[in-house]
Amino acid sequence: MISGTYVAGNSCIHKADPRFKFVLLLLWVVFLILPVRIYALAGYYAGLVLLISVGLSFRQVFQPLITIWPILLLVALLTPPFHQSGRVLYQFSGLFSFTIGGVREAIVLILRFSGITSAFFLFFRTTTIDDFILTLRWFGLPYSGALIITIAFRYIPSLLQLYRNIQDAHALRRPAPSGKRRFHPIKKFTHIFPTLVSVMIHSIKSIPTLSMALESRGFGRFNARTSYRALLPIKKVIHQGAYSTIVLFFLVLFLFI
Amino acid sequence: MKTFIQTTNLAFTYPAYSAAEVSTGALFNDLNYTVCEGEFHTIIGAPESGKTTLSRILSGLVPRYTGGDLEGTVEILGRDISDTRPQDLIETVGTIFQNPDDQILTTRVDSEIAYPLESLGFARHIIEERVDRELLRFELKDKADRNPASLSGGEKKRLLCAVLAAIAPPIWILDETLDEMDPHWRTILFEYLTEQNSTVILFSSKMPTPLPLTGPEPSVEPSVVPAAPAGGETPAQSTSAGSRQAAILSRGQLHTDEAEIEKIAEREGLRWKPSFTKDKPLGDRTNPPLLKAEGLSFSYEESADFSLQVDQIELFAGETVTLAGPNGCGKTTLAKILCGLYTPLSGGIQLPQVQQGNASPELLRSSAAYMFQNPDYQIFLPSIEEELAYGLKEEGRPHGEIRSLVQRAIDTFQLPSGDTSPTLLSYGTRKRLQAATYWLLQRPLCIFDETDSGISPKDFAALIRAFQSPRRTLLIISHDAELAQHYSDRLLHMKNGLLLPHTPAASTTQEPPASETQARGGRK
């Protein structure tokens, strides 16, 4: 979600009505969770790759995967030893083995994680937070609930920016690379802690300031609140419902693969 | 004339915290101050003198969120603010915080302007009309759907001005709002406030240079604004609408006498002075440059309306260079490319230690110090000593050497004892700590990105002096013409992502002639 903050664009996915996009997002996630065959999962993921390529760019397909690579790596390494069905592919000194069934299970989990992350990434990259909140309110979420989400989402990009700034500030204090450039996963991992501590200190310090900012913008007044932005009447975007139904048809079709 | 703001015997003390470096004694004592309709007040004060606290007391935000003891009364338009919630004051008093990131609530520029209007319950067509009007006035129309987080510091301040202009409160409280805003936008803001006959209190940590206002009055004209009982006539009340007043906040008191303002400003180093600068130039341009960049181009994925194109830039050891230009022109972007935080789309940067080809981002990062405007980005360890030692440990220096270097940094930058917790330090001291961490690392290129914001000229001068060396280049990003004049050997000017031809520091002007920009093709 952090990497999937909105970036303005003119693609058909940017222009699509957020209500239809939201419903499709939820359905897509449900289909990814269903106990379907590996080919169907691959199809759902391929569909997302196609949509990301159309709505953003092909390079963006890898963006959500970069953010969850440690999870994907752990899944790839730790899942096969716990699923020993099928032909043995490799045996580790008699302790455990990699089997066809184990590898298949790892691929299923990787497709699910990648698919769910990519679906949320595509939704939030092409939908403004304001439109998302209006969508939630259209579906009946009360204003107070929507405000909590607004503030939380407002802080996702803000925290992202803060994280990047702090990361940069820390990177500048490190020494010059000596000799060949090597990838040190442990060193990279330990460098995360100072950054996270700084982000945490900042976030805690900003609590009273955020309250001040909210009240100095009139939050908590007794009068009824109005809204600047509004979604189009549903009858004006009904044609998008037809497109969404076509997408839904393909999602269902993959269930039978 | 009507009294708009009146403080009577105001005293304020923050809650006591024994571990804090800063004394928690009374911040103000018997503060009596009156602001009348249409007046423009400038309150100058050194960092930690209580400017932000006073601005927030006048907005009803302190002590509501901070705790502390407030004595005396504060009246806004005859209404005691201790009985009023801040959200019920927004049509009367508008405040702009020192750090714009603290005040931005939404993820779109237009929504940010609309937010308080929605709170006030205006009809949609009125909100649309006002949002459009302010987007146009503050030239943010093309950024209406952008995330405010992606704007430059000055653009964020413009956005916050647009938010207030949409509500149009009669009283504006501006906490260091001029910092980061370029002179063109300062002028537009002042013209707007004058046109609206707004009552303004501007807080600043520097004695202002003549403000870019038209009209017969000088920019800073100190005058006596004695306290008066509520509703009573005072000499200040007999001044004409739009008159300008100045005061200086020092040791819990506001001083309004001109001679006293000058005396205190001198004592606390609140005015840029040539004596702060080095004795002789250190720059030597006969040697090869310390850094040379050619054919740099860069653009942001999330901002299609900006691109940076720099044909060539050379920085020489020993020189101090000021990088100036309007808000959003790409100063910070260029600085971040030069220190390896951003990778250019084309072109490269050469360093003397790389015989052939361009320097890698890692090498650039380890050759540069970048003084972030917010010192807290770098502070994460529990004590000053550990904070200073962090970079040296990463370099693998011996323990004994680290200890002696840390002690030297503590002495040079006048920091408290090494076991003090950095999070409890004052803002100015945290800035010194941030500078000390880089000073220890002895980086050849030091970038000060609007580091003068929020600290006094005297403190900034001390930082610069500590860093100046014949082996180092200092690159200062600032909108302050006086700073550039006093400190720079050279001025680089940017506009619309382009680096304009070299201008000598002596002829510093913040806006280059239009022909210079046109000659280079203007905006990409």
PDB file of N, CA, C and O in Angstrom, chain A residues 60 125 129-130 154 162 165 169-170 172-176 181 194 198 202 205 209 215-217 219-223 225-230, chain B residues 64-65 85 87 90 101-102 104-105 107-108 110-111 115-116 118-120 122 124 160 301 362 366 370 374 376-378 380 387 390 394 438 443:
ATOM      1  N   GLN A  60       6.174  -0.953 -14.025  1.00  0.00           N
ATOM      2  CA  GLN A  60       5.476  -0.858 -12.731  1.00  0.00           C
ATOM      3  C   GLN A  60       5.007  -2.220 -12.207  1.00  0.00           C
ATOM      4  O   GLN A  60       4.654  -2.343 -11.047  1.00  0.00           O
ATOM      5  N   ARG A 125      -2.764   3.166  -7.025  1.00  0.00           N
ATOM      6  CA  ARG A 125      -1.970   3.991  -7.936  1.00  0.00           C
ATOM      7  C   ARG A 125      -2.867   4.773  -8.895  1.00  0.00           C
ATOM      8  O   ARG A 125      -2.462   5.789  -9.437  1.00  0.00           O
ATOM      9  N   ILE A 129      -7.127   9.156  -3.039  1.00  0.00           N
ATOM     10  CA  ILE A 129      -7.666   8.811  -1.716  1.00  0.00           C
ATOM     11  C   ILE A 129      -9.052   9.428  -1.549  1.00  0.00           C
ATOM     12  O   ILE A 129      -9.962   8.821  -0.999  1.00  0.00           O
ATOM     13  N   ASP A 130      -9.213  10.645  -2.086  1.00  0.00           N
ATOM     14  CA  ASP A 130     -10.521  11.311  -1.982  1.00  0.00           C
ATOM     15  C   ASP A 130     -11.609  10.467  -2.649  1.00  0.00           C
ATOM     16  O   ASP A 130     -12.704  10.299  -2.098  1.00  0.00           O
ATOM     17  N   ARG A 154      -3.742   9.578   4.424  1.00  0.00           N
ATOM     18  CA  ARG A 154      -2.946  10.785   4.221  1.00  0.00           C
ATOM     19  C   ARG A 154      -1.550  10.547   4.774  1.00  0.00           C
ATOM     20  O   ARG A 154      -0.567  11.034   4.262  1.00  0.00           O
ATOM     21  N   LEU A 162       8.601  10.572   4.508  1.00  0.00           N
ATOM     22  CA  LEU A 162       9.439  10.655   5.702  1.00  0.00           C
ATOM     23  C   LEU A 162      10.460   9.519   5.698  1.00  0.00           C
ATOM     24  O   LEU A 162      11.653   9.733   5.941  1.00  0.00           O
ATOM     25  N   ASN A 165      13.131  10.234   3.157  1.00  0.00           N
ATOM     26  CA  ASN A 165      14.045  11.301   3.605  1.00  0.00           C
ATOM     27  C   ASN A 165      15.012  10.784   4.655  1.00  0.00           C
ATOM     28  O   ASN A 165      16.206  11.075   4.624  1.00  0.00           O
ATOM     29  N   ALA A 169      18.980  10.429   4.561  1.00  0.00           N
ATOM     30  CA  ALA A 169      19.822  11.053   5.574  1.00  0.00           C
ATOM     31  C   ALA A 169      20.796  10.031   6.163  1.00  0.00           C
ATOM     32  O   ALA A 169      21.963  10.337   6.395  1.00  0.00           O
ATOM     33  N   HIS A 170      20.324   8.812   6.356  1.00  0.00           N
ATOM     34  CA  HIS A 170      21.190   7.776   6.923  1.00  0.00           C
ATOM     35  C   HIS A 170      22.207   7.287   5.898  1.00  0.00           C
ATOM     36  O   HIS A 170      23.364   7.038   6.246  1.00  0.00           O
ATOM     37  N   LEU A 172      23.612   8.940   3.679  1.00  0.00           N
ATOM     38  CA  LEU A 172      24.684   9.925   3.529  1.00  0.00           C
ATOM     39  C   LEU A 172      25.729   9.836   4.639  1.00  0.00           C
ATOM     40  O   LEU A 172      26.785  10.439   4.544  1.00  0.00           O
ATOM     41  N   ARG A 173      25.418   9.118   5.698  1.00  0.00           N
ATOM     42  CA  ARG A 173      26.389   9.017   6.792  1.00  0.00           C
ATOM     43  C   ARG A 173      27.254   7.772   6.679  1.00  0.00           C
ATOM     44  O   ARG A 173      28.108   7.529   7.517  1.00  0.00           O
ATOM     45  N   ARG A 174      26.984   6.986   5.666  1.00  0.00           N
ATOM     46  CA  ARG A 174      27.761   5.741   5.527  1.00  0.00           C
ATOM     47  C   ARG A 174      29.061   6.002   4.774  1.00  0.00           C
ATOM     48  O   ARG A 174      29.141   6.916   3.967  1.00  0.00           O
ATOM     49  N   PRO A 175      30.068   5.152   5.020  1.00  0.00           N
ATOM     50  CA  PRO A 175      31.366   5.384   4.378  1.00  0.00           C
ATOM     51  C   PRO A 175      31.367   5.025   2.903  1.00  0.00           C
ATOM     52  O   PRO A 175      30.437   4.379   2.410  1.00  0.00           O
ATOM     53  N   ALA A 176      32.431   5.409   2.229  1.00  0.00           N
ATOM     54  CA  ALA A 176      32.588   5.103   0.803  1.00  0.00           C
ATOM     55  C   ALA A 176      32.697   3.595   0.608  1.00  0.00           C
ATOM     56  O   ALA A 176      33.269   2.909   1.450  1.00  0.00           O
ATOM     57  N   ARG A 181      31.530  -3.908  -5.268  1.00  0.00           N
ATOM     58  CA  ARG A 181      30.211  -3.732  -4.652  1.00  0.00           C
ATOM     59  C   ARG A 181      29.585  -5.088  -4.441  1.00  0.00           C
ATOM     60  O   ARG A 181      29.418  -5.856  -5.373  1.00  0.00           O
ATOM     61  N   PRO A 194      17.784   1.882  12.247  1.00  0.00           N
ATOM     62  CA  PRO A 194      17.891   3.318  12.538  1.00  0.00           C
ATOM     63  C   PRO A 194      16.828   4.131  11.810  1.00  0.00           C
ATOM     64  O   PRO A 194      16.267   5.079  12.363  1.00  0.00           O
ATOM     65  N   SER A 198      13.884   6.445  13.608  1.00  0.00           N
ATOM     66  CA  SER A 198      13.680   7.871  13.295  1.00  0.00           C
ATOM     67  C   SER A 198      12.247   8.125  12.838  1.00  0.00           C
ATOM     68  O   SER A 198      11.638   9.122  13.234  1.00  0.00           O
ATOM     69  N   HIS A 202       9.534  10.544  14.805  1.00  0.00           N
ATOM     70  CA  HIS A 202       8.823  11.581  14.074  1.00  0.00           C
ATOM     71  C   HIS A 202       7.316  11.434  14.191  1.00  0.00           C
ATOM     72  O   HIS A 202       6.596  12.402  14.415  1.00  0.00           O
ATOM     73  N   LYS A 205       6.045  12.292  17.604  1.00  0.00           N
ATOM     74  CA  LYS A 205       6.114  13.744  17.824  1.00  0.00           C
ATOM     75  C   LYS A 205       5.019  14.485  17.082  1.00  0.00           C
ATOM     76  O   LYS A 205       4.625  15.577  17.460  1.00  0.00           O
ATOM     77  N   THR A 209       0.696  17.786  16.864  1.00  0.00           N
ATOM     78  CA  THR A 209       0.674  18.749  15.748  1.00  0.00           C
ATOM     79  C   THR A 209      -0.457  18.407  14.791  1.00  0.00           C
ATOM     80  O   THR A 209      -1.124  19.294  14.265  1.00  0.00           O
ATOM     81  N   GLU A 215      -7.859  20.679  13.983  1.00  0.00           N
ATOM     82  CA  GLU A 215      -8.796  21.636  14.576  1.00  0.00           C
ATOM     83  C   GLU A 215      -8.646  23.023  13.951  1.00  0.00           C
ATOM     84  O   GLU A 215      -9.636  23.747  13.835  1.00  0.00           O
ATOM     85  N   SER A 216      -7.428  23.361  13.543  1.00  0.00           N
ATOM     86  CA  SER A 216      -7.277  24.679  12.902  1.00  0.00           C
ATOM     87  C   SER A 216      -7.851  24.676  11.489  1.00  0.00           C
ATOM     88  O   SER A 216      -7.911  25.703  10.833  1.00  0.00           O
ATOM     89  N   ARG A 217      -8.271  23.501  11.013  1.00  0.00           N
ATOM     90  CA  ARG A 217      -8.960  23.399   9.718  1.00  0.00           C
ATOM     91  C   ARG A 217     -10.460  23.140   9.925  1.00  0.00           C
ATOM     92  O   ARG A 217     -11.162  22.773   9.004  1.00  0.00           O
ATOM     93  N   PHE A 219     -11.981  20.832  11.884  1.00  0.00           N
ATOM     94  CA  PHE A 219     -12.480  19.500  12.214  1.00  0.00           C
ATOM     95  C   PHE A 219     -13.085  19.534  13.628  1.00  0.00           C
ATOM     96  O   PHE A 219     -12.491  20.084  14.547  1.00  0.00           O
ATOM     97  N   GLY A 220     -14.263  18.946  13.769  1.00  0.00           N
ATOM     98  CA  GLY A 220     -14.901  18.880  15.078  1.00  0.00           C
ATOM     99  C   GLY A 220     -15.921  19.992  15.314  1.00  0.00           C
ATOM    100  O   GLY A 220     -16.420  20.151  16.415  1.00  0.00           O
ATOM    101  N   ARG A 221     -16.211  20.772  14.260  1.00  0.00           N
ATOM    102  CA  ARG A 221     -17.248  21.792  14.413  1.00  0.00           C
ATOM    103  C   ARG A 221     -18.619  21.126  14.504  1.00  0.00           C
ATOM    104  O   ARG A 221     -18.786  19.982  14.057  1.00  0.00           O
ATOM    105  N   PHE A 222     -19.561  21.839  15.079  1.00  0.00           N
ATOM    106  CA  PHE A 222     -20.873  21.223  15.296  1.00  0.00           C
ATOM    107  C   PHE A 222     -21.766  21.264  14.045  1.00  0.00           C
ATOM    108  O   PHE A 222     -22.711  20.507  13.935  1.00  0.00           O
ATOM    109  N   ASN A 223     -21.439  22.173  13.107  1.00  0.00           N
ATOM    110  CA  ASN A 223     -22.304  22.267  11.918  1.00  0.00           C
ATOM    111  C   ASN A 223     -22.103  21.056  10.998  1.00  0.00           C
ATOM    112  O   ASN A 223     -21.075  20.359  11.085  1.00  0.00           O
ATOM    113  N   ARG A 225     -21.100  18.929   7.839  1.00  0.00           N
ATOM    114  CA  ARG A 225     -19.974  19.068   6.929  1.00  0.00           C
ATOM    115  C   ARG A 225     -20.444  18.853   5.495  1.00  0.00           C
ATOM    116  O   ARG A 225     -21.270  17.987   5.237  1.00  0.00           O
ATOM    117  N   THR A 226     -19.898  19.645   4.584  1.00  0.00           N
ATOM    118  CA  THR A 226     -20.255  19.456   3.166  1.00  0.00           C
ATOM    119  C   THR A 226     -19.092  18.776   2.442  1.00  0.00           C
ATOM    120  O   THR A 226     -18.067  18.498   3.058  1.00  0.00           O
ATOM    121  N   SER A 227     -19.277  18.534   1.156  1.00  0.00           N
ATOM    122  CA  SER A 227     -18.227  17.837   0.419  1.00  0.00           C
ATOM    123  C   SER A 227     -17.911  18.571  -0.881  1.00  0.00           C
ATOM    124  O   SER A 227     -18.819  18.951  -1.631  1.00  0.00           O
ATOM    125  N   TYR A 228     -16.646  18.760  -1.134  1.00  0.00           N
ATOM    126  CA  TYR A 228     -16.190  19.465  -2.337  1.00  0.00           C
ATOM    127  C   TYR A 228     -16.281  18.554  -3.551  1.00  0.00           C
ATOM    128  O   TYR A 228     -16.739  18.932  -4.608  1.00  0.00           O
ATOM    129  N   ARG A 229     -15.824  17.325  -3.384  1.00  0.00           N
ATOM    130  CA  ARG A 229     -15.799  16.395  -4.504  1.00  0.00           C
ATOM    131  C   ARG A 229     -16.985  15.448  -4.410  1.00  0.00           C
ATOM    132  O   ARG A 229     -17.451  15.124  -3.325  1.00  0.00           O
ATOM    133  N   ALA A 230     -17.441  14.988  -5.556  1.00  0.00           N
ATOM    134  CA  ALA A 230     -18.543  14.030  -5.564  1.00  0.00           C
ATOM    135  C   ALA A 230     -18.337  13.065  -6.718  1.00  0.00           C
ATOM    136  O   ALA A 230     -17.734  13.416  -7.738  1.00  0.00           O
TER     137      ALA A 230
ATOM    138  N   ARG B  64      -3.898  23.933  24.816  1.00  0.00           N
ATOM    139  CA  ARG B  64      -4.887  22.870  24.612  1.00  0.00           C
ATOM    140  C   ARG B  64      -4.222  21.512  24.323  1.00  0.00           C
ATOM    141  O   ARG B  64      -4.664  20.485  24.833  1.00  0.00           O
ATOM    142  N   TYR B  65      -3.183  21.504  23.506  1.00  0.00           N
ATOM    143  CA  TYR B  65      -2.565  20.220  23.119  1.00  0.00           C
ATOM    144  C   TYR B  65      -1.216  19.971  23.770  1.00  0.00           C
ATOM    145  O   TYR B  65      -0.674  18.886  23.659  1.00  0.00           O
ATOM    146  N   ARG B  85     -13.163  27.103  21.252  1.00  0.00           N
ATOM    147  CA  ARG B  85     -12.428  25.990  20.647  1.00  0.00           C
ATOM    148  C   ARG B  85     -11.743  26.488  19.360  1.00  0.00           C
ATOM    149  O   ARG B  85     -12.308  27.318  18.646  1.00  0.00           O
ATOM    150  N   GLN B  87     -11.472  25.228  16.459  1.00  0.00           N
ATOM    151  CA  GLN B  87     -12.253  25.036  15.236  1.00  0.00           C
ATOM    152  C   GLN B  87     -13.348  26.085  15.074  1.00  0.00           C
ATOM    153  O   GLN B  87     -13.829  26.306  13.962  1.00  0.00           O
ATOM    154  N   ILE B  90     -11.812  29.516  13.250  1.00  0.00           N
ATOM    155  CA  ILE B  90     -11.118  29.505  11.946  1.00  0.00           C
ATOM    156  C   ILE B  90     -11.577  30.599  10.990  1.00  0.00           C
ATOM    157  O   ILE B  90     -10.849  30.959  10.082  1.00  0.00           O
ATOM    158  N   ASP B 101       4.606  20.663   6.411  1.00  0.00           N
ATOM    159  CA  ASP B 101       4.208  19.252   6.466  1.00  0.00           C
ATOM    160  C   ASP B 101       3.355  18.948   7.690  1.00  0.00           C
ATOM    161  O   ASP B 101       2.605  17.976   7.704  1.00  0.00           O
ATOM    162  N   ASP B 102       3.498  19.768   8.732  1.00  0.00           N
ATOM    163  CA  ASP B 102       2.705  19.544   9.952  1.00  0.00           C
ATOM    164  C   ASP B 102       1.242  19.891   9.740  1.00  0.00           C
ATOM    165  O   ASP B 102       0.392  19.522  10.537  1.00  0.00           O
ATOM    166  N   ILE B 104      -0.510  19.927   6.513  1.00  0.00           N
ATOM    167  CA  ILE B 104      -1.198  19.423   5.327  1.00  0.00           C
ATOM    168  C   ILE B 104      -1.930  18.134   5.678  1.00  0.00           C
ATOM    169  O   ILE B 104      -1.342  17.208   6.240  1.00  0.00           O
ATOM    170  N   LEU B 105      -3.214  18.085   5.350  1.00  0.00           N
ATOM    171  CA  LEU B 105      -4.053  16.977   5.812  1.00  0.00           C
ATOM    172  C   LEU B 105      -4.514  16.039   4.709  1.00  0.00           C
ATOM    173  O   LEU B 105      -4.891  14.911   4.975  1.00  0.00           O
ATOM    174  N   THR B 107      -4.560  14.550   0.395  1.00  0.00           N
ATOM    175  CA  THR B 107      -3.607  14.032  -0.588  1.00  0.00           C
ATOM    176  C   THR B 107      -3.758  14.705  -1.960  1.00  0.00           C
ATOM    177  O   THR B 107      -3.214  14.225  -2.937  1.00  0.00           O
ATOM    178  N   ARG B 108      -4.528  15.779  -2.004  1.00  0.00           N
ATOM    179  CA  ARG B 108      -4.630  16.551  -3.254  1.00  0.00           C
ATOM    180  C   ARG B 108      -4.574  18.032  -2.913  1.00  0.00           C
ATOM    181  O   ARG B 108      -5.103  18.465  -1.879  1.00  0.00           O
ATOM    182  N   ASP B 110      -6.100  20.592  -4.411  1.00  0.00           N
ATOM    183  CA  ASP B 110      -7.411  21.258  -4.375  1.00  0.00           C
ATOM    184  C   ASP B 110      -8.223  20.826  -3.152  1.00  0.00           C
ATOM    185  O   ASP B 110      -8.931  21.631  -2.542  1.00  0.00           O
ATOM    186  N   SER B 111      -8.094  19.570  -2.754  1.00  0.00           N
ATOM    187  CA  SER B 111      -8.822  19.098  -1.571  1.00  0.00           C
ATOM    188  C   SER B 111      -8.326  19.784  -0.305  1.00  0.00           C
ATOM    189  O   SER B 111      -9.088  20.007   0.635  1.00  0.00           O
ATOM    190  N   TYR B 115     -10.755  21.666   2.271  1.00  0.00           N
ATOM    191  CA  TYR B 115     -11.017  21.010   3.562  1.00  0.00           C
ATOM    192  C   TYR B 115     -11.693  21.932   4.598  1.00  0.00           C
ATOM    193  O   TYR B 115     -12.750  21.594   5.135  1.00  0.00           O
ATOM    194  N   PRO B 116     -11.108  23.123   4.902  1.00  0.00           N
ATOM    195  CA  PRO B 116     -11.767  23.964   5.912  1.00  0.00           C
ATOM    196  C   PRO B 116     -13.118  24.494   5.451  1.00  0.00           C
ATOM    197  O   PRO B 116     -14.007  24.728   6.281  1.00  0.00           O
ATOM    198  N   GLU B 118     -15.238  22.809   3.669  1.00  0.00           N
ATOM    199  CA  GLU B 118     -16.163  21.696   3.945  1.00  0.00           C
ATOM    200  C   GLU B 118     -16.518  21.688   5.431  1.00  0.00           C
ATOM    201  O   GLU B 118     -17.669  21.471   5.806  1.00  0.00           O
ATOM    202  N   SER B 119     -15.503  21.956   6.277  1.00  0.00           N
ATOM    203  CA  SER B 119     -15.752  21.988   7.728  1.00  0.00           C
ATOM    204  C   SER B 119     -16.743  23.093   8.073  1.00  0.00           C
ATOM    205  O   SER B 119     -17.564  22.950   8.983  1.00  0.00           O
ATOM    206  N   LEU B 120     -16.635  24.209   7.338  1.00  0.00           N
ATOM    207  CA  LEU B 120     -17.535  25.337   7.613  1.00  0.00           C
ATOM    208  C   LEU B 120     -18.925  25.121   7.032  1.00  0.00           C
ATOM    209  O   LEU B 120     -19.838  25.900   7.275  1.00  0.00           O
ATOM    210  N   PHE B 122     -19.874  25.071   3.743  1.00  0.00           N
ATOM    211  CA  PHE B 122     -20.253  25.832   2.546  1.00  0.00           C
ATOM    212  C   PHE B 122     -20.854  24.906   1.481  1.00  0.00           C
ATOM    213  O   PHE B 122     -20.482  23.726   1.400  1.00  0.00           O
ATOM    214  N   ARG B 124     -21.406  23.264  -2.199  1.00  0.00           N
ATOM    215  CA  ARG B 124     -20.353  22.807  -3.118  1.00  0.00           C
ATOM    216  C   ARG B 124     -19.961  23.877  -4.135  1.00  0.00           C
ATOM    217  O   ARG B 124     -18.775  24.084  -4.393  1.00  0.00           O
ATOM    218  N   LEU B 160      -0.571  26.635   1.648  1.00  0.00           N
ATOM    219  CA  LEU B 160      -1.173  26.977   2.944  1.00  0.00           C
ATOM    220  C   LEU B 160      -1.718  28.411   2.926  1.00  0.00           C
ATOM    221  O   LEU B 160      -2.741  28.687   3.553  1.00  0.00           O
ATOM    222  N   GLU B 301       8.633  10.795 -11.648  1.00  0.00           N
ATOM    223  CA  GLU B 301       7.572   9.943 -12.192  1.00  0.00           C
ATOM    224  C   GLU B 301       6.197  10.558 -11.914  1.00  0.00           C
ATOM    225  O   GLU B 301       5.324  10.577 -12.770  1.00  0.00           O
ATOM    226  N   GLU B 362      26.885   5.591  -4.795  1.00  0.00           N
ATOM    227  CA  GLU B 362      27.431   5.284  -3.459  1.00  0.00           C
ATOM    228  C   GLU B 362      28.618   6.201  -3.143  1.00  0.00           C
ATOM    229  O   GLU B 362      28.740   6.722  -2.040  1.00  0.00           O
ATOM    230  N   SER B 366      28.953   9.145  -0.274  1.00  0.00           N
ATOM    231  CA  SER B 366      29.985   9.148   0.770  1.00  0.00           C
ATOM    232  C   SER B 366      30.922  10.336   0.621  1.00  0.00           C
ATOM    233  O   SER B 366      31.825  10.513   1.434  1.00  0.00           O
ATOM    234  N   TYR B 370      24.688  16.385   3.386  1.00  0.00           N
ATOM    235  CA  TYR B 370      23.484  17.109   2.978  1.00  0.00           C
ATOM    236  C   TYR B 370      22.721  17.476   4.241  1.00  0.00           C
ATOM    237  O   TYR B 370      22.199  16.610   4.923  1.00  0.00           O
ATOM    238  N   ASN B 374      15.168  19.470   8.181  1.00  0.00           N
ATOM    239  CA  ASN B 374      14.682  18.947   9.448  1.00  0.00           C
ATOM    240  C   ASN B 374      15.772  18.080  10.083  1.00  0.00           C
ATOM    241  O   ASN B 374      16.061  16.997   9.599  1.00  0.00           O
ATOM    242  N   ASP B 376      15.808  16.275  12.615  1.00  0.00           N
ATOM    243  CA  ASP B 376      15.359  15.023  13.243  1.00  0.00           C
ATOM    244  C   ASP B 376      15.426  13.824  12.305  1.00  0.00           C
ATOM    245  O   ASP B 376      15.327  12.686  12.758  1.00  0.00           O
ATOM    246  N   TYR B 377      15.574  14.071  10.996  1.00  0.00           N
ATOM    247  CA  TYR B 377      15.701  12.949  10.074  1.00  0.00           C
ATOM    248  C   TYR B 377      16.902  12.070  10.423  1.00  0.00           C
ATOM    249  O   TYR B 377      16.939  10.902  10.088  1.00  0.00           O
ATOM    250  N   GLN B 378      17.894  12.688  11.034  1.00  0.00           N
ATOM    251  CA  GLN B 378      19.133  11.942  11.256  1.00  0.00           C
ATOM    252  C   GLN B 378      19.319  11.517  12.696  1.00  0.00           C
ATOM    253  O   GLN B 378      20.266  10.823  13.003  1.00  0.00           O
ATOM    254  N   PHE B 380      18.543   9.432  15.836  1.00  0.00           N
ATOM    255  CA  PHE B 380      17.802   8.231  16.230  1.00  0.00           C
ATOM    256  C   PHE B 380      18.460   7.483  17.385  1.00  0.00           C
ATOM    257  O   PHE B 380      17.901   6.526  17.889  1.00  0.00           O
ATOM    258  N   GLU B 387      25.235   9.338  18.763  1.00  0.00           N
ATOM    259  CA  GLU B 387      24.829   9.931  17.493  1.00  0.00           C
ATOM    260  C   GLU B 387      26.056  10.391  16.696  1.00  0.00           C
ATOM    261  O   GLU B 387      26.163  10.145  15.496  1.00  0.00           O
ATOM    262  N   TYR B 390      28.270   7.380  15.422  1.00  0.00           N
ATOM    263  CA  TYR B 390      27.679   6.413  14.482  1.00  0.00           C
ATOM    264  C   TYR B 390      28.423   6.343  13.138  1.00  0.00           C
ATOM    265  O   TYR B 390      28.864   5.284  12.713  1.00  0.00           O
ATOM    266  N   GLU B 394      30.895   3.395  11.527  1.00  0.00           N
ATOM    267  CA  GLU B 394      30.624   2.809  10.204  1.00  0.00           C
ATOM    268  C   GLU B 394      31.882   2.849   9.335  1.00  0.00           C
ATOM    269  O   GLU B 394      32.093   1.993   8.497  1.00  0.00           O
ATOM    270  N   TYR B 438      28.150  15.526  10.402  1.00  0.00           N
ATOM    271  CA  TYR B 438      28.794  15.606   9.096  1.00  0.00           C
ATOM    272  C   TYR B 438      30.197  16.199   9.188  1.00  0.00           C
ATOM    273  O   TYR B 438      31.088  15.838   8.442  1.00  0.00           O
ATOM    274  N   ARG B 443      33.381  15.445   4.892  1.00  0.00           N
ATOM    275  CA  ARG B 443      32.980  15.295   3.491  1.00  0.00           C
ATOM    276  C   ARG B 443      33.425  16.513   2.678  1.00  0.00           C
ATOM    277  O   ARG B 443      33.289  17.651   3.153  1.00  0.00           O
TER     278      ARG B 443
END
